[in-house]
PDB file of C-alpha atoms in Angstrom:
ATOM      1  CA  UNK A 281      -5.911  20.596   0.167  1.00 84.00           C
ATOM      2  CA  UNK A 282      -6.861  17.493  -1.790  1.00 85.00           C
ATOM      3  CA  UNK A 283      -7.364  14.399   0.285  1.00 93.00           C
ATOM      4  CA  UNK A 284      -8.691  10.861   0.401  1.00 96.00           C
ATOM      5  CA  UNK A 285     -10.992  10.036   3.285  1.00 97.00           C
ATOM      6  CA  UNK A 286     -12.409   6.761   4.504  1.00 98.00           C
ATOM      7  CA  UNK A 287     -15.386   6.274   6.748  1.00 97.00           C
ATOM      8  CA  UNK A 288     -16.081   4.963   9.243  1.00 98.00           C
ATOM      9  CA  UNK A 289     -12.670   4.633  10.931  1.00 97.00           C
ATOM     10  CA  UNK A 290     -13.915   1.731  13.027  1.00 98.00           C
ATOM     11  CA  UNK A 291     -16.865  -0.586  12.489  1.00 98.00           C
ATOM     12  CA  UNK A 292     -18.168  -3.595  14.365  1.00 98.00           C
ATOM     13  CA  UNK A 293     -20.816  -5.654  12.613  1.00 98.00           C
ATOM     14  CA  UNK A 294     -22.479  -9.034  12.955  1.00 98.00           C
ATOM     15  CA  UNK A 295     -21.988 -12.046  10.731  1.00 98.00           C
ATOM     16  CA  UNK A 296     -24.369 -12.017   7.779  1.00 98.00           C
ATOM     17  CA  UNK A 297     -24.999  -8.271   7.717  1.00 98.00           C
ATOM     18  CA  UNK A 298     -24.335  -6.126   4.674  1.00 98.00           C
ATOM     19  CA  UNK A 299     -21.707  -3.477   5.303  1.00 98.00           C
ATOM     20  CA  UNK A 300     -20.545  -0.571   3.137  1.00 98.00           C
ATOM     21  CA  UNK A 301     -17.226   1.197   3.612  1.00 98.00           C
ATOM     22  CA  UNK A 302     -16.910   4.640   2.072  1.00 98.00           C
ATOM     23  CA  UNK A 303     -13.956   6.106   0.183  1.00 98.00           C
ATOM     24  CA  UNK A 304     -13.992   9.693  -1.079  1.00 98.00           C
ATOM     25  CA  UNK A 305     -11.132  11.493  -2.827  1.00 97.00           C
ATOM     26  CA  UNK A 306     -10.819  15.090  -3.954  1.00 95.00           C
ATOM     27  CA  UNK A 307      -7.650  14.554  -6.032  1.00 91.00           C
ATOM     28  CA  UNK A 308      -9.738  14.061  -9.188  1.00 92.00           C
ATOM     29  CA  UNK A 309      -7.930  10.754  -9.686  1.00 93.00           C
ATOM     30  CA  UNK A 310      -9.334   8.335 -12.245  1.00 93.00           C
ATOM     31  CA  UNK A 311      -7.927   5.196 -10.627  1.00 94.00           C
ATOM     32  CA  UNK A 312      -9.106   3.923  -7.253  1.00 96.00           C
ATOM     33  CA  UNK A 313      -8.282   0.753  -5.337  1.00 97.00           C
ATOM     34  CA  UNK A 314      -9.461  -1.177  -2.296  1.00 98.00           C
ATOM     35  CA  UNK A 315      -7.038  -3.280  -0.254  1.00 98.00           C
ATOM     36  CA  UNK A 316      -7.270  -5.281   2.902  1.00 98.00           C
ATOM     37  CA  UNK A 317      -4.259  -5.592   5.185  1.00 97.00           C
ATOM     38  CA  UNK A 318      -3.718  -8.574   7.443  1.00 94.00           C
ATOM     39  CA  UNK A 319      -0.702  -9.767   9.435  1.00 87.00           C
ATOM     40  CA  UNK A 320       1.412 -12.073   7.348  1.00 83.00           C
ATOM     41  CA  UNK A 321      -0.357 -11.166   4.106  1.00 87.00           C
ATOM     42  CA  UNK A 322       0.418  -7.521   3.625  1.00 90.00           C
ATOM     43  CA  UNK A 323      -1.821  -5.522   1.304  1.00 94.00           C
ATOM     44  CA  UNK A 324      -4.146  -7.611  -0.826  1.00 95.00           C
ATOM     45  CA  UNK A 325      -6.102  -6.061  -3.677  1.00 96.00           C
ATOM     46  CA  UNK A 326      -9.875  -6.502  -3.476  1.00 98.00           C
ATOM     47  CA  UNK A 327     -11.299  -4.394  -6.307  1.00 98.00           C
ATOM     48  CA  UNK A 328     -10.161  -1.504  -8.444  1.00 97.00           C
ATOM     49  CA  UNK A 329     -11.560   1.016 -10.889  1.00 96.00           C
ATOM     50  CA  UNK A 330      -9.951   2.957 -13.740  1.00 94.00           C
ATOM     51  CA  UNK A 331     -12.847   5.380 -14.149  1.00 94.00           C
ATOM     52  CA  UNK A 332     -16.571   5.971 -13.830  1.00 96.00           C
ATOM     53  CA  UNK A 333     -18.601   2.815 -14.491  1.00 96.00           C
ATOM     54  CA  UNK A 334     -15.408   0.727 -14.612  1.00 97.00           C
ATOM     55  CA  UNK A 335     -14.792  -1.924 -11.920  1.00 98.00           C
ATOM     56  CA  UNK A 336     -12.418  -4.882 -11.806  1.00 97.00           C
ATOM     57  CA  UNK A 337     -11.795  -7.788  -9.459  1.00 97.00           C
ATOM     58  CA  UNK A 338      -8.562  -8.103  -7.551  1.00 96.00           C
ATOM     59  CA  UNK A 339      -6.982 -11.170  -5.988  1.00 94.00           C
ATOM     60  CA  UNK A 340      -9.393 -11.452  -3.019  1.00 97.00           C
ATOM     61  CA  UNK A 341     -12.720 -10.187  -4.424  1.00 97.00           C
ATOM     62  CA  UNK A 342     -15.048 -12.975  -3.247  1.00 97.00           C
ATOM     63  CA  UNK A 343     -17.719 -11.576  -0.924  1.00 97.00           C
ATOM     64  CA  UNK A 344     -17.022  -7.954  -1.901  1.00 98.00           C
ATOM     65  CA  UNK A 345     -18.446  -5.601  -4.509  1.00 98.00           C
ATOM     66  CA  UNK A 346     -17.831  -2.018  -5.643  1.00 98.00           C
ATOM     67  CA  UNK A 347     -19.559   0.489  -7.881  1.00 97.00           C
ATOM     68  CA  UNK A 348     -18.222   3.703  -9.422  1.00 98.00           C
ATOM     69  CA  UNK A 349     -20.889   6.264 -10.276  1.00 97.00           C
ATOM     70  CA  UNK A 350     -18.636   9.335 -10.073  1.00 97.00           C
ATOM     71  CA  UNK A 351     -14.936  10.177  -9.997  1.00 96.00           C
ATOM     72  CA  UNK A 352     -14.755  10.919  -6.279  1.00 97.00           C
ATOM     73  CA  UNK A 353     -16.256   7.820  -4.657  1.00 98.00           C
ATOM     74  CA  UNK A 354     -15.636   4.077  -4.644  1.00 98.00           C
ATOM     75  CA  UNK A 355     -17.726   2.423  -1.900  1.00 98.00           C
ATOM     76  CA  UNK A 356     -16.855  -1.143  -0.906  1.00 98.00           C
ATOM     77  CA  UNK A 357     -19.746  -3.433   0.042  1.00 98.00           C
ATOM     78  CA  UNK A 358     -19.492  -6.666   1.956  1.00 98.00           C
ATOM     79  CA  UNK A 359     -22.579  -8.526   0.826  1.00 95.00           C
ATOM     80  CA  UNK A 360     -22.853 -10.832   3.859  1.00 97.00           C
ATOM     81  CA  UNK A 361     -20.105 -10.160   6.376  1.00 98.00           C
ATOM     82  CA  UNK A 362     -18.035 -13.125   7.567  1.00 98.00           C
ATOM     83  CA  UNK A 363     -15.512 -13.372  10.404  1.00 98.00           C
ATOM     84  CA  UNK A 364     -12.799 -13.954   7.799  1.00 97.00           C
ATOM     85  CA  UNK A 365     -13.434 -10.404   6.604  1.00 98.00           C
ATOM     86  CA  UNK A 366     -12.276  -8.912   9.894  1.00 98.00           C
ATOM     87  CA  UNK A 367      -9.394  -6.752   8.704  1.00 98.00           C
ATOM     88  CA  UNK A 368      -8.112  -3.248   8.098  1.00 98.00           C
ATOM     89  CA  UNK A 369      -9.309  -1.861   4.780  1.00 98.00           C
ATOM     90  CA  UNK A 370      -7.452   0.792   2.800  1.00 98.00           C
ATOM     91  CA  UNK A 371      -8.617   2.802  -0.136  1.00 98.00           C
ATOM     92  CA  UNK A 372      -6.076   4.319  -2.538  1.00 97.00           C
ATOM     93  CA  UNK A 373      -6.168   6.505  -5.621  1.00 96.00           C
ATOM     94  CA  UNK A 374      -3.819   7.666  -8.377  1.00 92.00           C
ATOM     95  CA  UNK A 375      -3.668   9.185 -11.844  1.00 83.00           C
ATOM     96  CA  UNK A 376      -1.437   8.183 -14.702  1.00 76.00           C
ATOM     97  CA  UNK A 377       1.214   5.550 -14.368  1.00 79.00           C
ATOM     98  CA  UNK A 378       1.387   3.695 -11.051  1.00 77.00           C
ATOM     99  CA  UNK A 379       5.156   3.502 -11.084  1.00 74.00           C
ATOM    100  CA  UNK A 380       5.686   7.190 -11.795  1.00 78.00           C
ATOM    101  CA  UNK A 381       3.282   8.634  -9.254  1.00 83.00           C
ATOM    102  CA  UNK A 382       2.439   5.941  -6.733  1.00 89.00           C
ATOM    103  CA  UNK A 383      -0.772   5.615  -4.811  1.00 94.00           C
ATOM    104  CA  UNK A 384      -2.238   7.966  -2.230  1.00 95.00           C
ATOM    105  CA  UNK A 385      -3.804   5.999   0.611  1.00 97.00           C
ATOM    106  CA  UNK A 386      -6.601   6.793   3.023  1.00 97.00           C
ATOM    107  CA  UNK A 387      -6.215   6.285   6.761  1.00 97.00           C
ATOM    108  CA  UNK A 388      -8.052   2.982   6.766  1.00 98.00           C
ATOM    109  CA  UNK A 389     -11.199   1.405   8.209  1.00 98.00           C
ATOM    110  CA  UNK A 390     -10.810  -1.200  10.921  1.00 98.00           C
ATOM    111  CA  UNK A 391     -13.658  -3.699  10.509  1.00 98.00           C
ATOM    112  CA  UNK A 392     -14.524  -6.348  13.055  1.00 98.00           C
ATOM    113  CA  UNK A 393     -17.107  -9.010  12.217  1.00 98.00           C
ATOM    114  CA  UNK A 394     -18.504 -10.781  15.293  1.00 97.00           C
TER     115      UNK A 394
ATOM    116  CA  UNK B  48       6.313 -17.921  -5.227  1.00 74.00           C
ATOM    117  CA  UNK B  49       5.245 -14.323  -4.665  1.00 82.00           C
ATOM    118  CA  UNK B  50       6.293 -11.684  -7.188  1.00 91.00           C
ATOM    119  CA  UNK B  51       7.767  -9.588  -4.388  1.00 95.00           C
ATOM    120  CA  UNK B  52       9.362 -11.016  -1.252  1.00 94.00           C
ATOM    121  CA  UNK B  53      10.092  -8.988   1.855  1.00 94.00           C
ATOM    122  CA  UNK B  54      11.309 -10.132   5.263  1.00 85.00           C
ATOM    123  CA  UNK B  55       8.531  -9.251   7.738  1.00 81.00           C
ATOM    124  CA  UNK B  56      10.901  -8.684  10.659  1.00 84.00           C
ATOM    125  CA  UNK B  57      10.426  -7.318  13.208  1.00 90.00           C
ATOM    126  CA  UNK B  58      13.740  -5.517  13.112  1.00 95.00           C
ATOM    127  CA  UNK B  59      14.784  -3.876  16.372  1.00 97.00           C
ATOM    128  CA  UNK B  60      17.768  -1.488  16.401  1.00 97.00           C
ATOM    129  CA  UNK B  61      19.199   1.143  18.755  1.00 98.00           C
ATOM    130  CA  UNK B  62      18.907   4.829  17.949  1.00 98.00           C
ATOM    131  CA  UNK B  63      21.689   5.959  15.618  1.00 98.00           C
ATOM    132  CA  UNK B  64      22.093   2.599  13.880  1.00 98.00           C
ATOM    133  CA  UNK B  65      22.173   2.117  10.123  1.00 97.00           C
ATOM    134  CA  UNK B  66      19.164   0.133   8.979  1.00 97.00           C
ATOM    135  CA  UNK B  67      18.976  -1.943   5.812  1.00 97.00           C
ATOM    136  CA  UNK B  68      15.598  -3.056   4.489  1.00 97.00           C
ATOM    137  CA  UNK B  69      15.382  -5.292   1.442  1.00 96.00           C
ATOM    138  CA  UNK B  70      13.066  -6.800  -1.134  1.00 97.00           C
ATOM    139  CA  UNK B  71      13.585  -9.301  -3.897  1.00 97.00           C
ATOM    140  CA  UNK B  72      11.371  -9.705  -6.921  1.00 96.00           C
ATOM    141  CA  UNK B  73      10.900 -12.075  -9.814  1.00 95.00           C
ATOM    142  CA  UNK B  74       9.311 -10.001 -12.588  1.00 94.00           C
ATOM    143  CA  UNK B  75      11.979  -8.545 -14.868  1.00 93.00           C
ATOM    144  CA  UNK B  76       9.384  -6.129 -16.345  1.00 92.00           C
ATOM    145  CA  UNK B  77       9.388  -4.011 -13.174  1.00 94.00           C
ATOM    146  CA  UNK B  78      10.854  -0.576 -13.901  1.00 93.00           C
ATOM    147  CA  UNK B  79       9.633   1.588 -11.029  1.00 93.00           C
ATOM    148  CA  UNK B  80      10.497   0.933  -7.410  1.00 95.00           C
ATOM    149  CA  UNK B  81       9.089   2.600  -4.342  1.00 95.00           C
ATOM    150  CA  UNK B  82       9.230   2.498  -0.588  1.00 97.00           C
ATOM    151  CA  UNK B  83       6.230   3.304   1.550  1.00 97.00           C
ATOM    152  CA  UNK B  84       6.278   4.010   5.271  1.00 98.00           C
ATOM    153  CA  UNK B  85       3.290   3.078   7.387  1.00 97.00           C
ATOM    154  CA  UNK B  86       2.923   4.242  10.962  1.00 97.00           C
ATOM    155  CA  UNK B  87       0.725   2.274  13.322  1.00 95.00           C
ATOM    156  CA  UNK B  88      -2.999   2.724  12.573  1.00 93.00           C
ATOM    157  CA  UNK B  89      -2.265   4.913   9.542  1.00 95.00           C
ATOM    158  CA  UNK B  90      -2.260   4.431   5.784  1.00 97.00           C
ATOM    159  CA  UNK B  91       0.995   3.880   3.849  1.00 97.00           C
ATOM    160  CA  UNK B  92       2.787   7.045   2.683  1.00 96.00           C
ATOM    161  CA  UNK B  93       5.205   7.253  -0.225  1.00 95.00           C
ATOM    162  CA  UNK B  94       8.747   7.679   1.084  1.00 96.00           C
ATOM    163  CA  UNK B  95      11.096   7.112  -1.844  1.00 93.00           C
ATOM    164  CA  UNK B  96      10.759   6.499  -5.551  1.00 90.00           C
ATOM    165  CA  UNK B  97      13.385   5.169  -7.993  1.00 91.00           C
ATOM    166  CA  UNK B  98      13.295   4.458 -11.676  1.00 88.00           C
ATOM    167  CA  UNK B  99      15.332   1.508 -13.019  1.00 85.00           C
ATOM    168  CA  UNK B 100      18.716   0.751 -11.472  1.00 84.00           C
ATOM    169  CA  UNK B 101      20.853   2.995  -9.314  1.00 84.00           C
ATOM    170  CA  UNK B 102      20.759   4.929  -6.081  1.00 91.00           C
ATOM    171  CA  UNK B 103      18.658   7.789  -4.833  1.00 94.00           C
ATOM    172  CA  UNK B 104      19.319   9.730  -1.671  1.00 96.00           C
ATOM    173  CA  UNK B 105      16.946  11.895   0.357  1.00 95.00           C
ATOM    174  CA  UNK B 106      18.301  13.094   3.667  1.00 97.00           C
ATOM    175  CA  UNK B 107      18.962  10.073   5.878  1.00 98.00           C
ATOM    176  CA  UNK B 108      17.312   7.705   3.392  1.00 98.00           C
ATOM    177  CA  UNK B 109      18.941   5.982   0.405  1.00 97.00           C
ATOM    178  CA  UNK B 110      17.078   3.743  -2.021  1.00 97.00           C
ATOM    179  CA  UNK B 111      19.101   1.309  -4.085  1.00 96.00           C
ATOM    180  CA  UNK B 112      17.992  -0.841  -7.022  1.00 96.00           C
ATOM    181  CA  UNK B 113      19.977  -3.688  -8.559  1.00 94.00           C
ATOM    182  CA  UNK B 114      17.938  -4.939 -11.485  1.00 93.00           C
ATOM    183  CA  UNK B 115      20.511  -7.564 -12.454  1.00 93.00           C
ATOM    184  CA  UNK B 116      19.970  -9.248  -9.084  1.00 94.00           C
ATOM    185  CA  UNK B 117      16.285  -8.271  -8.813  1.00 95.00           C
ATOM    186  CA  UNK B 118      17.013  -6.775  -5.423  1.00 95.00           C
ATOM    187  CA  UNK B 119      16.124  -3.419  -3.892  1.00 96.00           C
ATOM    188  CA  UNK B 120      17.184  -1.863  -0.626  1.00 96.00           C
ATOM    189  CA  UNK B 121      16.334   1.050   1.614  1.00 97.00           C
ATOM    190  CA  UNK B 122      19.037   2.329   3.947  1.00 97.00           C
ATOM    191  CA  UNK B 123      18.283   4.563   6.895  1.00 98.00           C
ATOM    192  CA  UNK B 124      21.244   6.364   8.439  1.00 98.00           C
ATOM    193  CA  UNK B 125      21.285   7.668  11.999  1.00 98.00           C
ATOM    194  CA  UNK B 126      17.974   5.970  12.706  1.00 98.00           C
ATOM    195  CA  UNK B 127      15.568   7.739  15.070  1.00 98.00           C
ATOM    196  CA  UNK B 128      12.707   6.448  17.238  1.00 97.00           C
ATOM    197  CA  UNK B 129      10.402   8.374  14.879  1.00 97.00           C
ATOM    198  CA  UNK B 130      11.496   5.976  12.103  1.00 98.00           C
ATOM    199  CA  UNK B 131       9.686   3.152  13.924  1.00 98.00           C
ATOM    200  CA  UNK B 132       7.096   2.004  11.402  1.00 97.00           C
ATOM    201  CA  UNK B 133       6.388  -0.682   8.846  1.00 97.00           C
ATOM    202  CA  UNK B 134       8.200  -0.222   5.535  1.00 98.00           C
ATOM    203  CA  UNK B 135       6.666  -1.644   2.379  1.00 97.00           C
ATOM    204  CA  UNK B 136       8.431  -1.962  -0.928  1.00 97.00           C
ATOM    205  CA  UNK B 137       6.349  -1.592  -4.080  1.00 96.00           C
ATOM    206  CA  UNK B 138       7.126  -1.928  -7.751  1.00 94.00           C
ATOM    207  CA  UNK B 139       5.502  -1.633 -11.134  1.00 93.00           C
ATOM    208  CA  UNK B 140       6.027  -2.016 -14.839  1.00 90.00           C
ATOM    209  CA  UNK B 141       5.859   0.834 -17.332  1.00 85.00           C
ATOM    210  CA  UNK B 142       2.377   0.288 -18.762  1.00 83.00           C
ATOM    211  CA  UNK B 143      -0.434   2.681 -17.772  1.00 79.00           C
ATOM    212  CA  UNK B 144      -2.506  -0.285 -16.640  1.00 81.00           C
ATOM    213  CA  UNK B 145       0.213  -1.799 -14.450  1.00 86.00           C
ATOM    214  CA  UNK B 146      -0.630  -1.769 -10.761  1.00 90.00           C
ATOM    215  CA  UNK B 147       1.762  -1.452  -7.876  1.00 93.00           C
ATOM    216  CA  UNK B 148       2.828  -4.812  -6.452  1.00 94.00           C
ATOM    217  CA  UNK B 149       3.593  -4.579  -2.746  1.00 95.00           C
ATOM    218  CA  UNK B 150       5.840  -6.528  -0.448  1.00 95.00           C
ATOM    219  CA  UNK B 151       4.320  -7.658   2.838  1.00 94.00           C
ATOM    220  CA  UNK B 152       6.244  -5.020   4.809  1.00 95.00           C
ATOM    221  CA  UNK B 153       9.042  -5.041   7.385  1.00 96.00           C
ATOM    222  CA  UNK B 154       8.267  -3.778  10.866  1.00 95.00           C
ATOM    223  CA  UNK B 155      11.088  -1.593  12.243  1.00 97.00           C
ATOM    224  CA  UNK B 156      11.482  -0.597  15.873  1.00 97.00           C
ATOM    225  CA  UNK B 157      14.155   1.976  16.803  1.00 98.00           C
ATOM    226  CA  UNK B 158      14.674   2.148  20.550  1.00 97.00           C
ATOM    227  CA  UNK B 159      16.289   5.102  22.381  1.00 95.00           C
TER     228      UNK B 159
END
């Protein structure tokens, strides 16, 4: 069965370290998204990609970067982790029109920056 | 003002109750409306999908869209403890580059 997997599920890191969260999907979806979810804010879009070599900033992109070298993977990098980046991170993917098909989400990565 | 507004709750109801979850929105270009369910420590899962105005029913769940009022609802009949989750509304326009815009989610607790 096709799936979207995130790793690690939990991560504790220190302030100032570089951290990379992995997202891998076998749906063959062109479009991939990274969100963070915090109490009171809901899902906030960090970065997204509409295909290989395409990346775009979302509403809360400062301090984060992504790269898309193949269809299956969109890793999210925190350049220098800050305590404000403690959150739950979700990756999502889709093909075609967002409204018609919706997003498929991964199970999330819970990141704690100490 | 956010494009999509959703009461965060929490909403606590007894088993068997009818639950009404709601979102309002401001962008008249939205054509597609969805509800996602998110269990604790899991990713959101698509629950219901509706195009334009009207109702859609799926078992105990009914999704309702009133575009004239920019208001959408999700009704859960005969609510069960297994319905305890956070429910997020989401909506989108009709362009291929439109992204889903999410509400902040309403936390629902159904107690036995």
